[in-house]
Structure formats: C-alpha cells, structure tokens
Short mmCIF file of C-alpha atoms and ligand atoms in Angstrom, two decimals:
data_model
loop_
_atom_site.label_atom_id
_atom_site.label_comp_id
_atom_site.label_asym_id
_atom_site.label_seq_id
_atom_site.Cartn_x
_atom_site.Cartn_y
_atom_site.Cartn_z
CA MET A 15 -6.66 -5.25 19.98
CA SER A 16 -7.72 -4.04 16.59
CA VAL A 17 -10.10 -5.91 14.31
CA THR A 18 -8.37 -6.98 11.15
CA SER A 19 -9.84 -8.51 8.04
CA ILE A 20 -8.52 -9.28 4.60
CA ASP A 21 -10.76 -8.83 1.58
CA ARG A 22 -10.61 -11.10 -1.43
CA ALA A 23 -8.19 -8.83 -3.24
CA GLY A 24 -5.86 -9.18 -0.29
CA THR A 25 -6.16 -5.63 1.06
CA VAL A 26 -5.88 -5.47 4.83
CA ALA A 27 -8.66 -3.53 6.56
CA THR A 28 -7.39 -2.43 9.94
CA ASN A 29 -6.89 0.60 12.12
CA GLU A 30 -3.47 -0.69 13.03
CA LEU A 31 -1.59 -0.52 9.77
CA PRO A 32 2.06 0.46 10.02
CA HIS A 33 2.93 3.95 8.80
CA HIS A 34 6.44 2.95 7.82
CA VAL A 35 7.53 -0.53 6.72
CA VAL A 36 11.17 -1.48 6.14
CA ILE A 37 12.25 -4.61 4.32
CA VAL A 38 15.47 -6.61 3.97
CA MET A 39 14.81 -8.50 0.74
CA ASP A 40 16.94 -11.58 1.34
CA GLY A 41 17.07 -14.90 -0.50
CA ASN A 42 17.40 -13.99 -4.18
CA GLY A 43 20.61 -15.99 -4.58
CA ARG A 44 19.19 -19.12 -2.94
CA TRP A 45 16.00 -18.85 -4.98
CA ALA A 46 18.11 -18.92 -8.17
CA LYS A 47 20.38 -21.69 -6.92
CA LYS A 48 17.39 -23.93 -6.22
CA ARG A 49 16.47 -23.57 -9.90
CA LEU A 50 20.05 -24.01 -11.13
CA LEU A 51 19.98 -20.42 -12.38
CA PRO A 52 22.65 -17.73 -11.99
CA ARG A 53 22.28 -15.51 -8.91
CA THR A 54 21.38 -12.56 -11.13
CA ALA A 55 18.20 -14.40 -12.19
CA GLY A 56 17.23 -14.34 -8.51
CA HIS A 57 17.75 -10.58 -8.36
CA HIS A 58 15.59 -10.15 -11.48
CA ALA A 59 12.85 -12.21 -9.85
CA GLY A 60 13.35 -10.09 -6.73
CA VAL A 61 12.56 -6.92 -8.64
CA LYS A 62 9.17 -8.40 -9.64
CA THR A 63 8.38 -9.07 -5.99
CA THR A 64 9.47 -5.55 -5.06
CA ARG A 65 7.06 -4.15 -7.68
CA LYS A 66 4.14 -6.14 -6.24
CA ILE A 67 4.87 -5.20 -2.64
CA VAL A 68 5.13 -1.51 -3.59
CA GLU A 69 1.69 -1.79 -5.26
CA GLN A 70 0.29 -3.43 -2.15
CA CYS A 71 1.68 -0.64 0.04
CA VAL A 72 0.02 1.89 -2.29
CA GLU A 73 -3.32 0.04 -2.07
CA ASN A 74 -3.10 -0.08 1.71
CA LYS A 75 -2.19 3.63 1.84
CA ILE A 76 0.96 2.94 3.81
CA ARG A 77 2.91 6.18 4.14
CA ALA A 78 6.47 4.91 3.66
CA LEU A 79 8.31 1.81 2.52
CA THR A 80 12.09 1.56 2.86
CA ILE A 81 13.88 -1.27 1.09
CA PHE A 82 17.47 -2.41 1.48
CA ALA A 83 18.63 -2.81 -2.12
CA PHE A 84 22.40 -2.67 -1.61
CA SER A 85 24.31 -2.46 1.64
CA SER A 86 27.70 -0.86 2.27
CA GLU A 87 28.97 -4.42 2.72
CA ASN A 88 27.58 -5.73 -0.60
CA TRP A 89 30.65 -4.35 -2.43
CA LYS A 90 32.43 -7.43 -1.05
CA ARG A 91 30.42 -9.69 -3.39
CA PRO A 92 32.05 -11.04 -6.57
CA GLU A 93 32.74 -8.20 -8.99
CA GLN A 94 30.45 -9.68 -11.61
CA GLU A 95 27.49 -9.82 -9.23
CA VAL A 96 28.08 -6.22 -8.12
CA SER A 97 28.18 -4.96 -11.69
CA SER A 98 25.08 -6.90 -12.70
CA LEU A 99 23.26 -5.53 -9.65
CA MET A 100 24.22 -2.02 -10.78
CA GLU A 101 22.87 -2.77 -14.27
CA LEU A 102 19.71 -4.14 -12.71
CA PHE A 103 19.16 -1.00 -10.63
CA MET A 104 19.65 1.10 -13.74
CA SER A 105 17.23 -0.92 -15.88
CA ALA A 106 14.69 -1.30 -13.05
CA LEU A 107 14.65 2.47 -12.56
CA GLN A 108 14.14 2.94 -16.28
CA THR A 109 11.27 0.47 -16.53
CA GLU A 110 9.53 1.15 -13.21
CA VAL A 111 9.68 4.91 -12.85
CA LYS A 112 6.69 5.66 -15.10
CA SER A 113 4.40 3.32 -13.24
CA LEU A 114 5.68 4.53 -9.85
CA HIS A 115 5.00 8.10 -10.91
CA GLU A 116 1.47 7.18 -12.07
CA GLN A 117 0.83 5.62 -8.68
CA GLN A 118 1.88 8.91 -7.04
CA VAL A 119 4.90 7.22 -5.43
CA ARG A 120 7.61 9.61 -4.21
CA VAL A 121 10.95 7.88 -4.71
CA ARG A 122 13.93 8.77 -2.51
CA PHE A 123 17.36 7.16 -2.19
CA VAL A 124 19.28 6.86 1.04
CA GLY A 125 22.95 5.95 1.34
CA ASP A 126 26.32 7.12 0.10
CA LEU A 127 25.54 7.64 -3.58
CA SER A 128 28.98 9.04 -4.40
CA ALA A 129 30.35 5.52 -4.98
CA PHE A 130 28.04 4.90 -7.95
CA SER A 131 28.72 5.65 -11.61
CA HIS A 132 27.73 9.10 -12.87
CA ARG A 133 25.18 7.42 -15.14
CA LEU A 134 23.45 5.77 -12.20
CA GLN A 135 23.70 8.89 -10.04
CA ASP A 136 22.06 10.91 -12.85
CA LYS A 137 19.24 8.37 -13.13
CA ILE A 138 18.75 8.47 -9.37
CA THR A 139 18.59 12.28 -9.40
CA GLN A 140 16.13 12.28 -12.33
CA THR A 141 13.89 9.75 -10.57
CA MET A 142 13.85 11.76 -7.35
CA MET A 143 13.15 15.02 -9.19
CA LEU A 144 10.37 13.54 -11.32
CA THR A 145 8.53 12.11 -8.32
CA GLU A 146 9.43 14.85 -5.82
CA ASN A 147 5.91 16.33 -5.55
CA ASN A 148 4.01 13.04 -5.48
CA THR A 149 1.81 12.69 -2.45
CA GLY A 150 1.33 8.92 -2.19
CA LEU A 151 3.67 6.28 -0.80
CA GLN A 152 7.21 7.42 -0.10
CA LEU A 153 9.51 4.68 -1.38
CA ASN A 154 13.00 4.91 0.07
CA ILE A 155 15.58 2.79 -1.69
CA ALA A 156 18.63 2.20 0.49
CA VAL A 157 21.72 1.78 -1.69
CA ASN A 158 25.29 1.69 -0.41
CA TYR A 159 23.63 2.23 2.93
CA GLY A 160 24.76 1.03 6.33
CA GLY A 161 23.39 1.97 9.75
CA ARG A 162 26.87 2.63 11.13
CA TRP A 163 27.67 4.86 8.14
CA ASP A 164 24.41 6.75 8.80
CA ILE A 165 25.26 7.34 12.48
CA THR A 166 28.86 8.25 11.66
CA GLN A 167 27.87 10.82 9.05
CA ALA A 168 25.43 12.36 11.53
CA CYS A 169 28.29 12.62 14.07
CA LYS A 170 30.51 14.32 11.48
CA ILE A 171 27.88 16.94 10.65
CA ILE A 172 27.28 17.65 14.34
CA ALA A 173 31.04 17.85 15.03
CA GLU A 174 31.43 20.34 12.16
CA LYS A 175 28.64 22.48 13.60
CA ILE A 176 30.40 22.48 16.97
CA GLU A 177 33.77 23.32 15.38
CA SER A 178 32.25 26.26 13.53
CA GLY A 179 30.54 27.53 16.68
CA LYS A 180 26.99 26.91 15.41
CA LEU A 181 26.26 24.38 18.13
CA ARG A 182 27.26 23.65 21.73
CA SER A 183 27.83 20.07 22.91
CA ASP A 184 25.21 20.51 25.67
CA GLN A 185 22.59 21.01 22.92
CA ILE A 186 23.04 17.44 21.71
CA ASP A 187 20.19 15.14 22.67
CA ALA A 188 18.45 12.19 21.01
CA GLN A 189 15.93 14.40 19.24
CA MET A 190 18.50 16.73 17.68
CA PHE A 191 20.77 13.78 16.82
CA ASN A 192 17.82 12.17 15.09
CA GLU A 193 17.51 15.18 12.79
CA HIS A 194 20.93 14.30 11.33
CA VAL A 195 20.30 10.66 10.38
CA CYS A 196 18.57 9.46 7.20
CA LEU A 197 14.75 9.43 7.03
CA SER A 198 14.32 11.75 10.02
CA GLU A 199 11.42 13.45 8.20
CA LEU A 200 9.39 10.24 8.38
CA PRO A 201 7.77 8.40 11.27
CA GLU A 202 10.21 5.84 12.69
CA PRO A 203 9.78 2.38 11.11
CA ASP A 204 6.89 0.49 12.74
CA LEU A 205 7.43 -2.82 11.03
CA PHE A 206 10.68 -4.49 9.88
CA ILE A 207 10.38 -7.49 7.60
CA ARG A 208 13.27 -9.77 6.66
CA THR A 209 12.77 -12.65 4.28
CA GLY A 210 15.10 -15.57 3.63
CA GLY A 211 15.07 -17.17 7.07
CA GLU A 212 17.87 -15.16 8.70
CA GLN A 213 17.01 -13.37 11.93
CA ARG A 214 19.26 -10.34 12.00
CA ILE A 215 19.16 -6.64 11.18
CA SER A 216 22.45 -6.58 9.21
CA ASN A 217 23.35 -2.94 9.84
CA PHE A 218 20.07 -1.57 8.43
CA LEU A 219 18.54 1.57 10.06
CA ILE A 220 19.99 0.65 13.47
CA TRP A 221 19.32 4.08 15.03
CA GLN A 222 15.82 4.38 13.54
CA MET A 223 14.63 0.89 14.56
CA ALA A 224 14.94 1.22 18.34
CA TYR A 225 11.21 0.44 18.79
CA THR A 226 10.38 -1.30 15.53
CA GLU A 227 8.49 -4.61 15.54
CA LEU A 228 10.65 -7.30 13.93
CA TYR A 229 9.06 -9.87 11.61
CA PHE A 230 11.02 -12.71 10.00
CA SER A 231 9.79 -14.85 7.14
CA ASP A 232 11.38 -18.08 5.92
CA LEU A 233 10.23 -17.34 2.36
CA LEU A 234 12.91 -16.34 -0.12
CA TRP A 235 12.29 -12.80 -1.41
CA PRO A 236 11.11 -13.84 -4.92
CA ASP A 237 8.52 -16.11 -3.26
CA PHE A 238 7.25 -13.40 -0.88
CA ASP A 239 3.77 -12.69 -2.26
CA ARG A 240 0.65 -10.68 -1.42
CA GLN A 241 -0.51 -13.26 1.10
CA ALA A 242 2.89 -13.22 2.82
CA PHE A 243 2.84 -9.43 3.09
CA ASN A 244 -0.72 -9.54 4.41
CA ASP A 245 0.37 -12.08 7.02
CA ALA A 246 3.06 -9.64 8.18
CA LEU A 247 0.53 -6.78 8.36
CA VAL A 248 -1.94 -8.90 10.31
CA TRP A 249 0.86 -10.02 12.68
CA PHE A 250 1.79 -6.35 13.17
CA ALA A 251 -1.82 -5.41 13.95
CA GLY A 252 -1.80 -7.91 16.79
CA ARG A 253 1.33 -6.53 18.48
CA GLN A 254 1.04 -4.47 21.61
CA ARG A 255 3.52 -1.61 21.26
CA ARG A 256 4.64 -0.50 24.71
CA PHE A 257 7.52 1.94 24.09
CA GLY A 258 8.88 1.19 27.58
CA LYS A 259 5.49 1.36 29.36
CA THR A 260 3.71 -1.60 31.00
CA GLY A 261 1.07 -3.63 29.20
CA GLU A 262 -1.52 -2.41 31.76
CA GLN A 263 -0.72 1.24 31.03
CA ILE A 264 -1.19 0.67 27.31
CA GLU A 265 -4.50 -1.19 27.84
CA GLN A 266 -5.82 1.61 30.10
CA SER A 267 -5.01 4.21 27.45
CA GLY A 268 -7.04 2.18 24.93
CA HIS A 269 -4.16 1.48 22.53
CA GLY A 270 -3.59 -2.17 23.47
C1 FPP B 302 19.69 -10.22 -1.13
O1 FPP B 302 19.61 -11.52 -1.62
C2 FPP B 302 19.35 -9.26 -2.17
C3 FPP B 302 20.15 -8.24 -2.63
C4 FPP B 302 21.51 -7.95 -2.13
C5 FPP B 302 19.71 -7.36 -3.70
C6 FPP B 302 18.31 -6.90 -3.51
C7 FPP B 302 17.85 -6.21 -4.70
C8 FPP B 302 16.67 -6.42 -5.30
C9 FPP B 302 15.64 -7.36 -4.89
C10 FPP B 302 16.35 -5.62 -6.45
C11 FPP B 302 15.57 -4.41 -6.03
C12 FPP B 302 15.65 -3.48 -7.12
C13 FPP B 302 15.46 -2.15 -7.04
C14 FPP B 302 15.55 -1.31 -8.24
C15 FPP B 302 15.17 -1.47 -5.77
P1 FPP B 302 20.93 -12.41 -1.58
O2 FPP B 302 21.64 -12.24 -2.87
O3 FPP B 302 21.74 -12.08 -0.38
O4 FPP B 302 20.32 -13.85 -1.47
P2 FPP B 302 20.98 -15.12 -0.74
O5 FPP B 302 21.04 -14.79 0.72
O6 FPP B 302 20.01 -16.21 -1.05
O7 FPP B 302 22.33 -15.32 -1.36
#
C-alpha cells in the first residue's frame, strides 16, 4: 500500500498516481436545472470545472487526461443544445488555448471530427498544431467519440490492410489490434471517473478500459472540485491492481 498525503494546496503526494485519467463529466444539465437556469448554463459552469481539473493534473504531473466532451450519441439531444455546445467548444478553445499552451499542455482530439463545421475543425487543427511539441500533460478531448465507433474503425483499417495484401489474418492479435484504436500511444487509462451519480461507462473507451479502476462520484460535474479530485486520486492509490493475478502474487512482488 502506498503512503498518500495531501498538502494544503491540495496536491496529492503519492507514488501511486495514475498515469492516465479519463473522465465522463456528467451532471451539467441537472446542475443548471437545480438553479432554474438553462442547460447551457450548466455546460458553461462545466467548462470552469474542466479548467480547474486540468490545472490539478498539471500540478500532479499526471501524464494524460482524457475527457468525454461530446459522444456519438449526443447528436440526439435537442438541436438547440447541440448547437450551443458547438459554440461553447469553439469559444472555450479560443479562451483556454493560450493558458493550456503556457502550462505545456499538449491538446489532442479523438473522435470522428468530420461531422463538425469547417470552422470548428480548423480551430481543432490549430489547437493541436500549436501545442503539438508541448511536453507536459496530454489532454485528449473526445468529441463525437464512441467506443464502438473506435473499435469499428480499427476493424475497417485492418480489413483494408488484409484486402490489399499488407497483412495476414493470422497476424491479428490484441497488441496489433490495439495499435489501431484511439490513444494507443498512451498508457491505458488507470483511473476512470464519472460524476453525476450514474454508474455506467456509456460507450467511452470500451477497448482501452479493460483493466481501468472505476470511480463514481455523486457530485454534479460543475460541483466537482479540487477536493473531489483528490479524493478520487487517494481512492486510486489504495486500489490493488491485479491484472488477472492473485492478491498474494501482487503482494509478493511488492506492488500491493
Ligand atoms: C454531460 O452533462 C455533459 C456534456 C454532454 C457536455 C460536457 C462538456 C463540457 C463540460 C464542456 C467541456 C468543454 C471543452 C471545451 C472540453 P449532461 O448534460 O448530460 O448533464 P445531465 O445528465 O445533468 O443532463
């Protein structure tokens, strides 16, 4: 078991920090409803929380943070909410990119970007290019992303390689398949956090999260603060990760 402490600024000191955290930021709509505000006000408040959690990941020297900003299924929301979310992404990128760059954050986007307006796609490309060589936190923003889409597009690429004779079917194994899904260049997610009280994965990174520790918080995303993120990190530090082995094997190897 690792020793974990939290200093007064809320930075977790531990040798068991996750390398890669993924977050489903749920509860913006309910947060707004409780205040009799439009749902978009909840999304605006959600962006503020996202900013703070990114800063906290930078402070804790976490290697990668992947956030689910818009799922393949979110197109089913009322048209007005979808378009205001698009506007929000655009304005958030405009206002946040300078500070992200200063913090050495490398911003990447994962998902099917072709469905977005050219204006938004251009902004996304500019953001990725500007921050490409940054060496700090890698922030992956999943937009129009779905785990089943990710696996399906990997299958298509592999099938095309077979059709063109570049690959034989007996060369397919989990490791080579993994090279064709999103985020394969990063360590697999260690810690999944979902706010908003629901306990499901909702088609996020379903291939990548085979061994991820799952943490659920009842807080609505705009209310998820530094303390709440620290609580998740401390919870993670106390987990024994077995990857199919027995608890005794892990304890004997000194990683328990
Ligand atoms: C889920 O809450 C939240 C979303 C679908 C949008 C998440 C987006 C942000 C927090 C903005 C992040 C911005 C950038 C630029 C990355 P919900 O609407 O499903 O809430 P509910 O379950 O209470 O209705």
